[in-house]
mmCIF file of C-alpha atoms and ligand atoms in Angstrom:
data_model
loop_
_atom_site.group_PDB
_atom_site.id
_atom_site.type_symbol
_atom_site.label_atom_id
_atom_site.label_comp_id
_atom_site.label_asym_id
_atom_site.label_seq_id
_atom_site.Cartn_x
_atom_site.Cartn_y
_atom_site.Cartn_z
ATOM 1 C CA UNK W 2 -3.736 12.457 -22.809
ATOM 2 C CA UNK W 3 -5.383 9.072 -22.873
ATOM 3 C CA UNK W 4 -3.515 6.576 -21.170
ATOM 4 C CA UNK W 5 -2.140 3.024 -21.912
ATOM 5 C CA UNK W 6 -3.385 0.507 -19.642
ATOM 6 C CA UNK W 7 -2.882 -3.248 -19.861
ATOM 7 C CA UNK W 8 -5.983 -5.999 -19.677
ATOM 8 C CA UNK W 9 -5.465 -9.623 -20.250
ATOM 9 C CA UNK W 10 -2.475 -9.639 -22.685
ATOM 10 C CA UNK W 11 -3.365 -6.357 -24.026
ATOM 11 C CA UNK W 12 -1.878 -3.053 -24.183
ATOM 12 C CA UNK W 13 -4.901 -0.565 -24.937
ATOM 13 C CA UNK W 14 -6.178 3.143 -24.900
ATOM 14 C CA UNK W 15 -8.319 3.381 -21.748
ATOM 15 C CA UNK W 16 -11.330 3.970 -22.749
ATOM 16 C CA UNK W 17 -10.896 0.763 -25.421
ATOM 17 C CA UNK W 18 -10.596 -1.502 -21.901
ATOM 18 C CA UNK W 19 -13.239 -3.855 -21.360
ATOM 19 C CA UNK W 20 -13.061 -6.717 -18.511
ATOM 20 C CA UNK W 21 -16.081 -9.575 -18.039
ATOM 21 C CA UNK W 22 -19.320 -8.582 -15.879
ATOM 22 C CA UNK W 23 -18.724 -11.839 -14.565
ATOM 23 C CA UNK W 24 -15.058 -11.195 -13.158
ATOM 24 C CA UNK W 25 -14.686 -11.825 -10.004
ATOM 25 C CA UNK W 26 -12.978 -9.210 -8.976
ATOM 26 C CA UNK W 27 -15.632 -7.259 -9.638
ATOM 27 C CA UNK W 28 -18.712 -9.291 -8.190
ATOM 28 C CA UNK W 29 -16.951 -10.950 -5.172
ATOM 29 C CA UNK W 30 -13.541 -8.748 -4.949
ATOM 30 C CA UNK W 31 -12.112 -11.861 -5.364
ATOM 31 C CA UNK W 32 -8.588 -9.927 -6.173
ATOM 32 C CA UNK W 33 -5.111 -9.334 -5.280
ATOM 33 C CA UNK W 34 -3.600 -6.164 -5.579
ATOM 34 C CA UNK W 35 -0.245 -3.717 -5.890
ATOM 35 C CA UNK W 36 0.816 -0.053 -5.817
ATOM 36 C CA UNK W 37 4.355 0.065 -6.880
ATOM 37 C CA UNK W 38 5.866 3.713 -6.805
ATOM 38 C CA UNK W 39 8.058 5.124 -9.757
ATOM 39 C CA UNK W 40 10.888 7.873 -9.504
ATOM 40 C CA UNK W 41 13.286 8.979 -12.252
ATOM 41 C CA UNK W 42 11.093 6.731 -14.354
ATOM 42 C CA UNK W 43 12.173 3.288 -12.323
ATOM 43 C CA UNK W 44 10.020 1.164 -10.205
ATOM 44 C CA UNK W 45 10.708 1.402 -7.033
ATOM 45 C CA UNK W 46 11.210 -2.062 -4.867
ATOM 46 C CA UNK W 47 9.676 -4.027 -7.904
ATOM 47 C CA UNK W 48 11.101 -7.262 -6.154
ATOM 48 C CA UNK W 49 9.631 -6.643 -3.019
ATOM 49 C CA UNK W 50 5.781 -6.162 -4.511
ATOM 50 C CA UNK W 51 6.416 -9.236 -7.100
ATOM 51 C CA UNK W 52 7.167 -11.352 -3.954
ATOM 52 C CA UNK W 53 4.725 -10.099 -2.110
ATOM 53 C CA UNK W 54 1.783 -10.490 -4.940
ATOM 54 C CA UNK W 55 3.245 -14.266 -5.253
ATOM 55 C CA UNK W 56 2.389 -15.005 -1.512
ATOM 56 C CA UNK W 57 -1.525 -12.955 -1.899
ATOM 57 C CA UNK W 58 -2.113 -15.470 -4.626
ATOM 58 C CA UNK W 59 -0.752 -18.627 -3.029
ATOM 59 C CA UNK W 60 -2.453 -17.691 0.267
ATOM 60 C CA UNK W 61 -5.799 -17.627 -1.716
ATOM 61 C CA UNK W 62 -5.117 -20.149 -4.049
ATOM 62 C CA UNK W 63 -5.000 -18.420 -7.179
ATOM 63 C CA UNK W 64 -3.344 -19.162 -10.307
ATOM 64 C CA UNK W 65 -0.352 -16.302 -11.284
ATOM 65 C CA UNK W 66 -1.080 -14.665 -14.678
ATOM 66 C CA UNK W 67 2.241 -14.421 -15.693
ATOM 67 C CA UNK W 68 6.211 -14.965 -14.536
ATOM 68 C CA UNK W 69 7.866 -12.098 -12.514
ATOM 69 C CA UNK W 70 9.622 -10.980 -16.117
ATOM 70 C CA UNK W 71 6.788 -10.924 -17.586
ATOM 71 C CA UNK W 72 4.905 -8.515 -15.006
ATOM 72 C CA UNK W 73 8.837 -6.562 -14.888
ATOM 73 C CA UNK W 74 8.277 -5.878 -18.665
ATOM 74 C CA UNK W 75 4.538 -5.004 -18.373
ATOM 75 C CA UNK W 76 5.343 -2.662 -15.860
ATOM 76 C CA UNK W 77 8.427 -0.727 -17.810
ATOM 77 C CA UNK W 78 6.450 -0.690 -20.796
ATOM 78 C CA UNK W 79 3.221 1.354 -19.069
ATOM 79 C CA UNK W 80 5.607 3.981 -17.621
ATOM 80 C CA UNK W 81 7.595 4.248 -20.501
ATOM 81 C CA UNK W 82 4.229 4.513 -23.316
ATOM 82 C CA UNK W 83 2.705 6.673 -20.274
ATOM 83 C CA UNK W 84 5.765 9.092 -20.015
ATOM 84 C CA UNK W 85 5.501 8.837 -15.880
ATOM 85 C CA UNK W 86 8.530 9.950 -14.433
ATOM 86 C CA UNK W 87 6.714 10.006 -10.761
ATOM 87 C CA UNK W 88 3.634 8.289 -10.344
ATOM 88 C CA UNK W 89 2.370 4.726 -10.030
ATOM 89 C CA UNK W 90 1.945 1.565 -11.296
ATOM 90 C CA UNK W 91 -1.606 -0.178 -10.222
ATOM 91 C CA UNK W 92 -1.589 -4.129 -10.830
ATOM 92 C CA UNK W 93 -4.703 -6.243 -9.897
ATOM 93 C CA UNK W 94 -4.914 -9.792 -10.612
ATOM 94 C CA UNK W 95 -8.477 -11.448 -10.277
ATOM 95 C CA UNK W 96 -9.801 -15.424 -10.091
ATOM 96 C CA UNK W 97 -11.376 -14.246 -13.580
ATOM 97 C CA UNK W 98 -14.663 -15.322 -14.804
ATOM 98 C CA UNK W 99 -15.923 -18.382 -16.171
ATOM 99 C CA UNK W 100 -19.054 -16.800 -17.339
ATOM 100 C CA UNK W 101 -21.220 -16.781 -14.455
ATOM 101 C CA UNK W 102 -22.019 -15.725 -11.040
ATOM 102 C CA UNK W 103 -21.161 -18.400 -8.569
ATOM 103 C CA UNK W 104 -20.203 -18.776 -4.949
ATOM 104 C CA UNK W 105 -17.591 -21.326 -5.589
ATOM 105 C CA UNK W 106 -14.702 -20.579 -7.369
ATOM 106 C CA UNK W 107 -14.492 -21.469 -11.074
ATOM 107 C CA UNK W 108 -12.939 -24.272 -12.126
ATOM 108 C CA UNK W 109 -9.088 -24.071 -11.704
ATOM 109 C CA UNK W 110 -7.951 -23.863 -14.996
ATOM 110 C CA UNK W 111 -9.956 -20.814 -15.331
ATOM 111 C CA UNK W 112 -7.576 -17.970 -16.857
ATOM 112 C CA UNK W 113 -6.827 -15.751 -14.301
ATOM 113 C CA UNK W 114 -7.719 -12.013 -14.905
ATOM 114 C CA UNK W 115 -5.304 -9.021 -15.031
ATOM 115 C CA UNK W 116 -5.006 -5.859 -15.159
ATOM 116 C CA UNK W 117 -2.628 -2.455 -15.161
ATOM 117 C CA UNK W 118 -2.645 1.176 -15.367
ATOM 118 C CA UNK W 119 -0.238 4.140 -14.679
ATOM 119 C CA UNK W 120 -1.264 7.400 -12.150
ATOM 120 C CA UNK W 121 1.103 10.371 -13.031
ATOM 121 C CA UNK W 122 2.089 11.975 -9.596
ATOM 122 C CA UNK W 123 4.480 14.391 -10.501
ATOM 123 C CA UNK W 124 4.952 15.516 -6.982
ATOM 124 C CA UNK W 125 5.306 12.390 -5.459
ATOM 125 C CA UNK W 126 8.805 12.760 -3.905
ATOM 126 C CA UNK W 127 8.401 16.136 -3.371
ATOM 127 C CA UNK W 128 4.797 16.588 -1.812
ATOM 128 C CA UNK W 129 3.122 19.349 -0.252
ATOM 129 C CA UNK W 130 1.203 17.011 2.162
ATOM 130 C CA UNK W 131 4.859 15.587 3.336
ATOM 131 C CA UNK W 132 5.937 19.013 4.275
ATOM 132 C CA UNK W 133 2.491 20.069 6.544
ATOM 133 C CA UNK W 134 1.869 16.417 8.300
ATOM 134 C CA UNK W 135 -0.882 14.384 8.283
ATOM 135 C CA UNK W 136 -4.036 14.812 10.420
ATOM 136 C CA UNK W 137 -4.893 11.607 11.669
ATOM 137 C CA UNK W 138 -8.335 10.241 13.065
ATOM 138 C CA UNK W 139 -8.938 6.529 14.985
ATOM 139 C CA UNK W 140 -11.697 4.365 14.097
ATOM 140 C CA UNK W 141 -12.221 0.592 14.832
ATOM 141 C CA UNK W 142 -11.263 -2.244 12.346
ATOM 142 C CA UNK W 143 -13.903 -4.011 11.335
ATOM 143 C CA UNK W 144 -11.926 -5.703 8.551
ATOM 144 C CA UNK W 145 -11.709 -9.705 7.826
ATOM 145 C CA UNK W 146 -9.162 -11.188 9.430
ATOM 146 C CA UNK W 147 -6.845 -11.794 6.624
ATOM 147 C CA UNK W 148 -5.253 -8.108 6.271
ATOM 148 C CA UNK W 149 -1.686 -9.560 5.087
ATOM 149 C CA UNK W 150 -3.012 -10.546 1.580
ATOM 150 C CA UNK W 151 -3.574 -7.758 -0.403
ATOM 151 C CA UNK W 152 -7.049 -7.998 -1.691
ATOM 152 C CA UNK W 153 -9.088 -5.235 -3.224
ATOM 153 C CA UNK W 154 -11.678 -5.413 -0.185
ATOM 154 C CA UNK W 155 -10.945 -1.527 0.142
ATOM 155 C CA UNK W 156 -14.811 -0.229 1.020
ATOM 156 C CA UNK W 157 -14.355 0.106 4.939
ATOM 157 C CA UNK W 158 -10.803 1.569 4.018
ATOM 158 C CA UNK W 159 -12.521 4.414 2.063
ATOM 159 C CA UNK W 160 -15.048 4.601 3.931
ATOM 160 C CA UNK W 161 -12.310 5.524 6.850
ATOM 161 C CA UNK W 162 -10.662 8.064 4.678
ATOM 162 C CA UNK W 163 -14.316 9.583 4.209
ATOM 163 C CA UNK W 164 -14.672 9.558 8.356
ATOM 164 C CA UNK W 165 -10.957 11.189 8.183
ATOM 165 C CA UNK W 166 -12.464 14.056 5.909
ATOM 166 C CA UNK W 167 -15.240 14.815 7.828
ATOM 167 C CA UNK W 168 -13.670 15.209 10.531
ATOM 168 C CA UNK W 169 -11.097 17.740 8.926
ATOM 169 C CA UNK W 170 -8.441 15.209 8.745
ATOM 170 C CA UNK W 171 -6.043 13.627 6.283
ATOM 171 C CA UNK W 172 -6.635 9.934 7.575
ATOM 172 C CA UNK W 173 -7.236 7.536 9.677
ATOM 173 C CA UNK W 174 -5.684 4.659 12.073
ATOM 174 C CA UNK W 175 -7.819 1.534 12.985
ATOM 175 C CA UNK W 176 -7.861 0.515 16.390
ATOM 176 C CA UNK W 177 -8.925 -3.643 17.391
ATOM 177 C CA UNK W 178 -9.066 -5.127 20.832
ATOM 178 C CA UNK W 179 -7.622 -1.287 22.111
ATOM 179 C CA UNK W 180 -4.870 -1.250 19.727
ATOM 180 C CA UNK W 181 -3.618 0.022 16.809
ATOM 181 C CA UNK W 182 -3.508 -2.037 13.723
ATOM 182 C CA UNK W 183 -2.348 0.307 10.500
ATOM 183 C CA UNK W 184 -3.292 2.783 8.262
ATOM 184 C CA UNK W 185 -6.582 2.595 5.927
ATOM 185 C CA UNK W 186 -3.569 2.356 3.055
ATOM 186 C CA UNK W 187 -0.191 2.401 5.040
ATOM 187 C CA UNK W 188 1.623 1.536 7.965
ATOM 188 C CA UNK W 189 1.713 3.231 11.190
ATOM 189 C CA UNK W 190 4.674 4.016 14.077
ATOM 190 C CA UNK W 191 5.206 6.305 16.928
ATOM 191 C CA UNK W 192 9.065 7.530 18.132
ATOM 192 C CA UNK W 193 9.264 8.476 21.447
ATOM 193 C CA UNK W 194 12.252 9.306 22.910
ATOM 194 C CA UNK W 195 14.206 8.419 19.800
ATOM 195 C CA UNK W 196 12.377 4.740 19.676
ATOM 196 C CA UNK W 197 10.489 3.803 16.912
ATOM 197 C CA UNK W 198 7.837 1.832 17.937
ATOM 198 C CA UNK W 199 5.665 0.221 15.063
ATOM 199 C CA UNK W 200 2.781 -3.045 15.601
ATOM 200 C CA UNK W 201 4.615 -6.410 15.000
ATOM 201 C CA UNK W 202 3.753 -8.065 11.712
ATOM 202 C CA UNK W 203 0.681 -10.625 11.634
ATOM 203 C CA UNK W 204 -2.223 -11.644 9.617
ATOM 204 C CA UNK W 205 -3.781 -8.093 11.582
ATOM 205 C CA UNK W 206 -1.957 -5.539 9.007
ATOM 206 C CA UNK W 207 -0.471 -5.797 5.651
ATOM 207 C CA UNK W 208 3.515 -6.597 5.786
ATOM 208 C CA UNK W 209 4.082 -3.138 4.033
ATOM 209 C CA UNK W 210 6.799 -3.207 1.694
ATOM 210 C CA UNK W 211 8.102 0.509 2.486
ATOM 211 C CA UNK W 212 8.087 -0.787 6.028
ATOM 212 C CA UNK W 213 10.491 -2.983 5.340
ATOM 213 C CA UNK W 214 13.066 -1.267 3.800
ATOM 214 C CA UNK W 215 12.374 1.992 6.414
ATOM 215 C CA UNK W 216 12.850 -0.379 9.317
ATOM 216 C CA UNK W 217 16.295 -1.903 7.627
ATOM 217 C CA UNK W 218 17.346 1.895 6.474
ATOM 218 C CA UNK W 219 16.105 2.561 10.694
ATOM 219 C CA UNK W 220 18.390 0.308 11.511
ATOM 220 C CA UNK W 221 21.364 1.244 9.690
ATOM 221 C CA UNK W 222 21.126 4.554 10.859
ATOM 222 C CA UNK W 223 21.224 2.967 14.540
ATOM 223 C CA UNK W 224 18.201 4.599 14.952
ATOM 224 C CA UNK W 225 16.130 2.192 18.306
ATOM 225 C CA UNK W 226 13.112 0.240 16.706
ATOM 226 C CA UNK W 227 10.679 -1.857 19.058
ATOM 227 C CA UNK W 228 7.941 -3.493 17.460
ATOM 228 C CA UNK W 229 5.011 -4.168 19.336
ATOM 229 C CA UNK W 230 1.566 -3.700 20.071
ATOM 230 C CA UNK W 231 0.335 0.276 20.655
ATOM 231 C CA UNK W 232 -2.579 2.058 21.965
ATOM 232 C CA UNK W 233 -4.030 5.617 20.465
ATOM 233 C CA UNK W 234 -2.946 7.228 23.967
ATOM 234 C CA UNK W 235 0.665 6.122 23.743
ATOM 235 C CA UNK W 236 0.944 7.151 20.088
ATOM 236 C CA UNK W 237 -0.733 10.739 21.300
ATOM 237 C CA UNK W 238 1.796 10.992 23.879
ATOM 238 C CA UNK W 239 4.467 10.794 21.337
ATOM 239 C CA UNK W 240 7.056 13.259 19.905
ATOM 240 C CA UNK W 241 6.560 12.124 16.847
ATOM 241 C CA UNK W 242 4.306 9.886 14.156
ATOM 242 C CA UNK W 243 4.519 8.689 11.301
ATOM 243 C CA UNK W 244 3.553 6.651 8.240
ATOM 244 C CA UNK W 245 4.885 4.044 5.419
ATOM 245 C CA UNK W 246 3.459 2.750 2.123
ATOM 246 C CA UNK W 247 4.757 2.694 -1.555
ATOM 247 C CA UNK W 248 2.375 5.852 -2.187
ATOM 248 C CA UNK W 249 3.157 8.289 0.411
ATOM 249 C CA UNK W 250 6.742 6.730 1.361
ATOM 250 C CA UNK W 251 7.303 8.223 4.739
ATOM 251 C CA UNK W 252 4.457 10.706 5.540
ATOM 252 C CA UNK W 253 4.844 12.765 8.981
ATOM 253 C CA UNK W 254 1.643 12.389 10.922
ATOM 254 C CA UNK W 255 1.378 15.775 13.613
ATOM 255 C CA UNK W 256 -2.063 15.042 15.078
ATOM 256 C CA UNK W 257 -4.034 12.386 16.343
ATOM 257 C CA UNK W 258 -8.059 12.624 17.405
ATOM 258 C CA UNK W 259 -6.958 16.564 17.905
ATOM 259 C CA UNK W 260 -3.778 16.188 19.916
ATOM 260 C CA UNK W 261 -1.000 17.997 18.200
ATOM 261 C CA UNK W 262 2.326 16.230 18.418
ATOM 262 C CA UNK W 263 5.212 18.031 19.353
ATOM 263 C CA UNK W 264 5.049 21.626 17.920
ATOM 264 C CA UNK W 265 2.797 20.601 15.117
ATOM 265 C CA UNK W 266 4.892 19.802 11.973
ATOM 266 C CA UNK W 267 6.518 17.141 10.612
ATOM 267 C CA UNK W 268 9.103 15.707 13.165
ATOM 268 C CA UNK W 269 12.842 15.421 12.443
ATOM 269 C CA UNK W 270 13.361 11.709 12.497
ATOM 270 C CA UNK W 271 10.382 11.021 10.277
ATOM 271 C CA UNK W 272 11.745 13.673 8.188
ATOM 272 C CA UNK W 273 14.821 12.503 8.130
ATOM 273 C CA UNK W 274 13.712 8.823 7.454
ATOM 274 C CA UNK W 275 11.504 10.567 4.300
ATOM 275 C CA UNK W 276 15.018 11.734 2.967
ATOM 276 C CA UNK W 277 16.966 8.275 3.518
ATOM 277 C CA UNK W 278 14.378 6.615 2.323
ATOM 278 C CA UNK W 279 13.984 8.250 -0.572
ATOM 279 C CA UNK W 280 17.662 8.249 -1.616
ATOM 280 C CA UNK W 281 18.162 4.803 -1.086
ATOM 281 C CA UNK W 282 15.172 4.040 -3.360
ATOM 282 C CA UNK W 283 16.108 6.083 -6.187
ATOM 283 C CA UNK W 284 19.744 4.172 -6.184
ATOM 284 C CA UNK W 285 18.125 0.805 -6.008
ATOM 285 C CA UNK W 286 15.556 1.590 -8.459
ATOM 286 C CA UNK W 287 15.056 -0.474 -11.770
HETATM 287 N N1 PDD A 21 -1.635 0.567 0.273
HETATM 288 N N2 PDD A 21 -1.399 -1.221 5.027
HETATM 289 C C1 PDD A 21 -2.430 -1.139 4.167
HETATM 290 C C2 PDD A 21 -3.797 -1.486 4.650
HETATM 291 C C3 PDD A 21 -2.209 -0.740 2.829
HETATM 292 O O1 PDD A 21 -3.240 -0.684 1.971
HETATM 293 C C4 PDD A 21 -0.899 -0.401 2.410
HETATM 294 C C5 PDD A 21 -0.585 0.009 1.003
HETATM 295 C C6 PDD A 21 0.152 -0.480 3.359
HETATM 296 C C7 PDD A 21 1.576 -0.153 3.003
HETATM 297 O O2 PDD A 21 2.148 -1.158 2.179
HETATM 298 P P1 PDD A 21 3.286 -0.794 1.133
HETATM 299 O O3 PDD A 21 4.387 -0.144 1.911
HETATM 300 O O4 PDD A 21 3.689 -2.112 0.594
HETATM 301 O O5 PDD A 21 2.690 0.145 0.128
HETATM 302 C C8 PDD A 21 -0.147 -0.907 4.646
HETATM 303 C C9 PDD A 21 -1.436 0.933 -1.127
HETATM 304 C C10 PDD A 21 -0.367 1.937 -1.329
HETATM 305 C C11 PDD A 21 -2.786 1.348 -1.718
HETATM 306 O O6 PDD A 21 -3.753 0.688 -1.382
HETATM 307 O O7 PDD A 21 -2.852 2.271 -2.528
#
């Protein structure tokens, strides 16, 4: 089936989508970006990615394509034409193009570019890689410094899932200064004796939105959280791993550069956080 995807006001067959050579999100990845997850049909923690697109856009000084309806609407509209009852919902917004290649941004009242498409995950809540764990490798960070905007500079991120292959693995953790920063496209925590200990947020790692609302649901559930810097060694000492982002949710992590954590499947609290977390979104879902 050919999708619907949406590109600068227009709802289009995918292979009928055409952006400018001269965007620059595609010469300079000069982009902002969001994954929003869908259950039951309903976006999952739309507010949360809407606010946190707003900030990527002020932080960089770009101009918003359109009000937070307006993106609510666009959104509905690709999962409904799309039929996705689990999947996602990608949304980039660019600087656009004024018609040439320049250094320097284009002049301000340049129209911003935008674009979004549906993925159809139908076992999204229910995935096979949730119930084995995820294999985890460590590599340094040798991203720019600005990891709390959301842009589409996603090579070296890639390019650490490809090391995370390789090697056998599912993923993998980057590691600056001796410590762990996040995920190449999540989150990451540790629980040791029934604490959950996660990196504090920064301009070092992106302020997930699934971290958010696992650290509140955490909370509620009394569950100990201390946020603050980690090394690999600690989080290999651990009982348990784990980690967060709107396309995984929670995903168990059992091993880390080759040491198996605890018997080698998914721990109970990060299972247990999968489940709350998941309920909790469906009912707040819109
Ligand atoms: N990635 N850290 C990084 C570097 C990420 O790319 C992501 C999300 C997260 C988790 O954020 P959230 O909980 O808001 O999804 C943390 C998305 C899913 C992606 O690039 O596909």
């Amino acid at each position: 089936m050919t999708r619907t995807v949406y590109v600068n006001g227009d709802y289009l067959p995918e292979d009928e989508a055409k952006i400018s050579v001269f965007d620059r999100g595609f010469l300079m990845a000069d982009a902002v970006y969001e994954v929003t997850s869908v259950l039951d049909g309903k976006l999952i923690d739309f507010d949360g990615h809407a606010v946190r697109l707003e900030r990527s856009l002020r932080e960089l000084d770009m101009a918003a394509p359109c009000s937070k309806d307006e993106l609510l609407e666009i959104h509905r509209k690709l999962v409904a034409e799309n039929g996705i009852v689990e999947g996602l919902v990608y949304l980039q917004v660019t600087r656009g193009s004024d018609g040439d290649r320049d250094f320097l941004f284009p002049a301000p009242e340049t129209k911003p570019g935008i674009v979004l498409f549906t993925q159809n995950k139908p076992n999204l809540a229910d995935s096979p890689a949730s119930k084995k764990g995820a294999k985890i490798i460590s590599i340094e960070d040798i991203r720019w410094g600005r990891r709390d905007i959301k842009t589409t500079q996603l090579l070296y991120p890639s390019m650490g899932k490809m090391m995370a292959k390789k090697a056998g693995c599912d993923d993998a953790w980057m590691v600056e200064d001796g410590y762990v920063t996040e995920g190449t496209s999540n989150n990451a925590y540790f629980i040791k004796n029934g604490t959950i200990v996660t990196r504090p947020l920064s301009t070092d790692i992106l302020h997930g939105i699934t971290r958010k609302a696992v650290l509140r649901l955490a909370e509620e559930a009394q569950m100990k959280i201390e946020e603050r810097l980690f090394t690999v060694d600690e989080a290999k000492e651990a009982d348990e791993a784990f980690t967060t982002s709107a396309s995984a949710f929670v995903m168990p992590v059992v091993e880390i550069d080759g040491v198996q954590l605890g018997d080698g499947t998914p721990g109970p609290i990060a299972k247990r956080l999968r489940e709350i977390y998941l309920d909790e979104s469906r009912k707040t879902a819109v």
